[in-house]
Tab-separated table of N, CA and C in Angstrom:
chain	number	residue	atom	x	y	z
A	1	ALA	N	106.332	101.122	102.454
A	1	ALA	CA	107.135	102.332	102.569
A	1	ALA	C	107.819	102.615	101.225
A	2	GLU	N	107.930	103.881	100.902
A	2	GLU	CA	108.606	104.255	99.661
A	2	GLU	C	110.109	104.171	99.852
A	3	LEU	N	110.764	103.497	98.933
A	3	LEU	CA	112.221	103.411	98.941
A	3	LEU	C	112.731	103.964	97.620
A	4	HIS	N	113.734	104.822	97.689
A	4	HIS	CA	114.305	105.425	96.490
A	4	HIS	C	115.821	105.506	96.619
A	5	THR	N	116.480	105.718	95.478
A	5	THR	CA	117.925	105.950	95.471
A	5	THR	C	118.206	107.375	95.957
A	6	ARG	N	119.468	107.666	96.244
A	6	ARG	CA	119.859	109.021	96.644
A	6	ARG	C	119.461	110.036	95.585
A	7	GLU	N	119.670	109.681	94.330
A	7	GLU	CA	119.367	110.590	93.227
A	7	GLU	C	117.870	110.894	93.163
A	8	ARG	N	117.049	109.871	93.347
A	8	ARG	CA	115.598	110.068	93.294
A	8	ARG	C	115.119	110.943	94.446
A	9	TRP	N	115.677	110.716	95.654
A	9	TRP	CA	115.294	111.553	96.786
A	9	TRP	C	115.679	113.003	96.522
A	10	PHE	N	116.836	113.221	95.891
A	10	PHE	CA	117.264	114.585	95.589
A	10	PHE	C	116.285	115.251	94.626
A	11	LYS	N	115.804	114.499	93.653
A	11	LYS	CA	114.803	115.039	92.720
A	11	LYS	C	113.507	115.383	93.444
A	12	GLU	N	113.233	114.706	94.548
A	12	GLU	CA	112.036	114.955	95.343
A	12	GLU	C	112.257	116.091	96.349
A	13	GLY	N	113.465	116.674	96.362
A	13	GLY	CA	113.753	117.770	97.280
A	13	GLY	C	114.211	117.315	98.651
A	14	ARG	N	114.786	116.115	98.709
A	14	ARG	CA	115.266	115.567	99.981
A	14	ARG	C	116.671	115.019	99.789
A	15	VAL	N	117.431	114.941	100.869
A	15	VAL	CA	118.774	114.366	100.829
A	15	VAL	C	118.888	113.293	101.905
A	16	VAL	N	119.619	112.244	101.596
A	16	VAL	CA	119.840	111.155	102.553
A	16	VAL	C	120.866	111.640	103.574
A	17	ARG	N	120.586	111.420	104.836
A	17	ARG	CA	121.494	111.827	105.907
A	17	ARG	C	122.826	111.079	105.783
A	18	ALA	N	123.891	111.741	106.195
A	18	ALA	CA	125.223	111.131	106.175
A	18	ALA	C	125.254	109.941	107.132
A	19	GLY	N	125.875	108.873	106.702
A	19	GLY	CA	126.030	107.694	107.543
A	19	GLY	C	124.854	106.733	107.540
A	20	GLU	N	123.791	107.037	106.815
A	20	GLU	CA	122.635	106.140	106.764
A	20	GLU	C	122.959	104.908	105.913
A	21	ALA	N	122.596	103.748	106.419
A	21	ALA	CA	122.789	102.502	105.677
A	21	ALA	C	121.547	102.238	104.828
A	22	PRO	N	121.725	101.727	103.602
A	22	PRO	CA	120.550	101.446	102.772
A	22	PRO	C	119.668	100.370	103.394
A	23	VAL	N	118.364	100.535	103.232
A	23	VAL	CA	117.396	99.569	103.747
A	23	VAL	C	117.370	98.337	102.848
A	24	ALA	N	117.520	98.568	101.555
A	24	ALA	CA	117.473	97.480	100.582
A	24	ALA	C	118.338	97.865	99.385
A	25	GLU	N	118.505	96.920	98.493
A	25	GLU	CA	119.213	97.164	97.245
A	25	GLU	C	118.401	96.574	96.105
A	26	ALA	N	118.407	97.276	94.984
A	26	ALA	CA	117.678	96.808	93.811
A	26	ALA	C	118.654	96.666	92.655
A	27	ALA	N	118.414	95.676	91.812
A	27	ALA	CA	119.248	95.497	90.630
A	27	ALA	C	119.061	96.689	89.708
A	28	ARG	N	120.112	97.084	89.045
A	28	ARG	CA	120.015	98.205	88.104
A	28	ARG	C	119.100	97.809	86.961
A	29	ARG	N	118.348	98.780	86.445
A	29	ARG	CA	117.350	98.491	85.419
A	29	ARG	C	117.938	98.191	84.055
A	30	PHE	N	118.969	98.900	83.676
A	30	PHE	CA	119.465	98.803	82.311
A	30	PHE	C	120.853	98.167	82.276
A	31	ALA	N	121.102	97.405	81.248
A	31	ALA	CA	122.368	96.684	81.127
A	31	ALA	C	123.550	97.639	81.087
A	32	HIS	N	123.410	98.789	80.408
A	32	HIS	CA	124.540	99.714	80.332
A	32	HIS	C	124.860	100.324	81.695
A	33	GLU	N	123.871	100.482	82.572
A	33	GLU	CA	124.138	100.977	83.922
A	33	GLU	C	124.910	99.936	84.723
A	34	ALA	N	124.519	98.691	84.592
A	34	ALA	CA	125.209	97.625	85.309
A	34	ALA	C	126.644	97.475	84.817
A	35	ALA	N	126.855	97.592	83.504
A	35	ALA	CA	128.203	97.477	82.954
A	35	ALA	C	129.073	98.643	83.414
A	36	ALA	N	128.521	99.836	83.430
A	36	ALA	CA	129.281	101.002	83.884
A	36	ALA	C	129.597	100.883	85.373
A	37	ALA	N	128.648	100.367	86.140
A	37	ALA	CA	128.862	100.202	87.569
A	37	ALA	C	129.926	99.148	87.850
A	38	ALA	N	129.927	98.091	87.073
A	38	ALA	CA	130.921	97.042	87.257
A	38	ALA	C	132.320	97.552	86.931
A	39	ALA	N	132.424	98.482	85.991
A	39	ALA	CA	133.719	99.050	85.620
A	39	ALA	C	134.259	99.957	86.719
A	40	ALA	N	133.389	100.614	87.458
A	40	ALA	CA	133.814	101.489	88.555
A	40	ALA	C	134.074	100.628	89.792
A	41	ALA	N	135.191	100.870	90.446
A	41	ALA	CA	135.587	100.035	91.583
A	41	ALA	C	134.692	100.253	92.809
A	42	ASP	N	134.158	101.454	92.986
A	42	ASP	CA	133.424	101.759	94.202
A	42	ASP	C	131.918	101.575	94.089
A	43	VAL	N	131.422	101.189	92.932
A	43	VAL	CA	129.977	101.040	92.740
A	43	VAL	C	129.679	99.620	92.290
A	44	GLY	N	128.655	99.020	92.897
A	44	GLY	CA	128.287	97.657	92.534
A	44	GLY	C	127.241	97.630	91.445
A	45	THR	N	126.653	96.479	91.229
A	45	THR	CA	125.638	96.322	90.193
A	45	THR	C	124.233	96.520	90.757
A	46	HIS	N	124.131	96.905	92.030
A	46	HIS	CA	122.849	97.161	92.655
A	46	HIS	C	122.792	98.610	93.134
A	47	SER	N	121.584	99.161	93.150
A	47	SER	CA	121.377	100.528	93.625
A	47	SER	C	120.899	100.484	95.070
A	48	PRO	N	121.575	101.195	95.987
A	48	PRO	CA	121.096	101.237	97.371
A	48	PRO	C	119.819	102.066	97.466
A	49	LEU	N	118.871	101.598	98.278
A	49	LEU	CA	117.583	102.268	98.438
A	49	LEU	C	117.418	102.755	99.877
A	50	PHE	N	116.836	103.956	100.020
A	50	PHE	CA	116.658	104.578	101.322
A	50	PHE	C	115.202	104.966	101.512
A	51	GLY	N	114.759	104.990	102.776
A	51	GLY	CA	113.389	105.361	103.108
A	51	GLY	C	113.284	106.828	103.495
A	52	LEU	N	112.064	107.323	103.519
A	52	LEU	CA	111.797	108.716	103.858
A	52	LEU	C	112.369	109.081	105.225
A	53	TRP	N	112.279	108.178	106.204
A	53	TRP	CA	112.763	108.439	107.554
A	53	TRP	C	114.292	108.619	107.604
A	54	GLN	N	114.990	108.280	106.522
A	54	GLN	CA	116.444	108.435	106.462
A	54	GLN	C	116.858	109.712	105.743
A	55	THR	N	115.895	110.562	105.430
A	55	THR	CA	116.190	111.759	104.651
A	55	THR	C	115.825	113.023	105.412
A	56	ASP	N	116.388	114.128	104.949
A	56	ASP	CA	116.050	115.460	105.442
A	56	ASP	C	115.673	116.306	104.244
A	57	ARG	N	114.926	117.351	104.504
A	57	ARG	CA	114.557	118.271	103.436
A	57	ARG	C	115.812	118.970	102.919
A	58	PHE	N	115.923	119.133	101.605
A	58	PHE	CA	117.090	119.776	100.994
A	58	PHE	C	117.086	121.262	101.309
A	59	GLU	N	118.209	121.754	101.798
A	59	GLU	CA	118.379	123.176	102.068
A	59	GLU	C	119.455	123.691	101.123
A	60	PRO	N	119.094	124.531	100.151
A	60	PRO	CA	120.087	125.036	99.205
A	60	PRO	C	121.129	125.899	99.912
A	61	GLY	N	122.300	125.975	99.307
A	61	GLY	CA	123.384	126.767	99.870
A	61	GLY	C	123.059	128.247	99.875
A	62	ALA	N	123.862	128.988	100.605
A	62	ALA	CA	123.646	130.425	100.725
A	62	ALA	C	123.929	131.135	99.403
A	63	VAL	N	123.186	132.188	99.168
A	63	VAL	CA	123.407	133.022	97.996
A	63	VAL	C	124.605	133.911	98.294
A	64	GLY	N	125.330	134.320	97.255
A	64	GLY	CA	126.520	135.157	97.434
A	64	GLY	C	126.224	136.510	98.061
A	65	ALA	N	127.250	137.318	98.198
A	65	ALA	CA	127.138	138.647	98.813
A	65	ALA	C	126.124	139.493	98.047
A	66	ASP	N	125.380	140.311	98.748
A	66	ASP	CA	124.381	141.227	98.169
A	66	ASP	C	123.273	140.507	97.399
A	67	GLY	N	123.040	139.234	97.702
A	67	GLY	CA	121.967	138.507	97.049
A	67	GLY	C	122.260	138.070	95.621
A	68	VAL	N	123.520	138.157	95.196
A	68	VAL	CA	123.896	137.780	93.840
A	68	VAL	C	124.136	136.273	93.801
A	69	VAL	N	123.537	135.601	92.844
A	69	VAL	CA	123.738	134.173	92.678
A	69	VAL	C	125.090	133.957	91.999
A	70	PRO	N	125.992	133.154	92.607
A	70	PRO	CA	127.307	132.944	92.003
A	70	PRO	C	127.217	132.179	90.696
A	71	LYS	N	128.076	132.515	89.763
A	71	LYS	CA	128.134	131.826	88.466
A	71	LYS	C	129.270	130.825	88.481
A	72	ASN	N	129.122	129.788	87.687
A	72	ASN	CA	130.193	128.782	87.590
A	72	ASN	C	131.294	129.271	86.700
């Protein structure tokens, strides 16, 4: 089964459902990612991985009034 991080699934046009627990965890690939993760209190040194069955197709938000795309 294909397992990917939340970010990778988003690039594939899918989002992980809220409340889903990761199936597995993988060590971060690069030392600078692990160091940055260790500095952040809420992120560990491993990346959580999710399966296709834990995702839904990404549905973009609504366009603004009169079909105008909102600007940042």
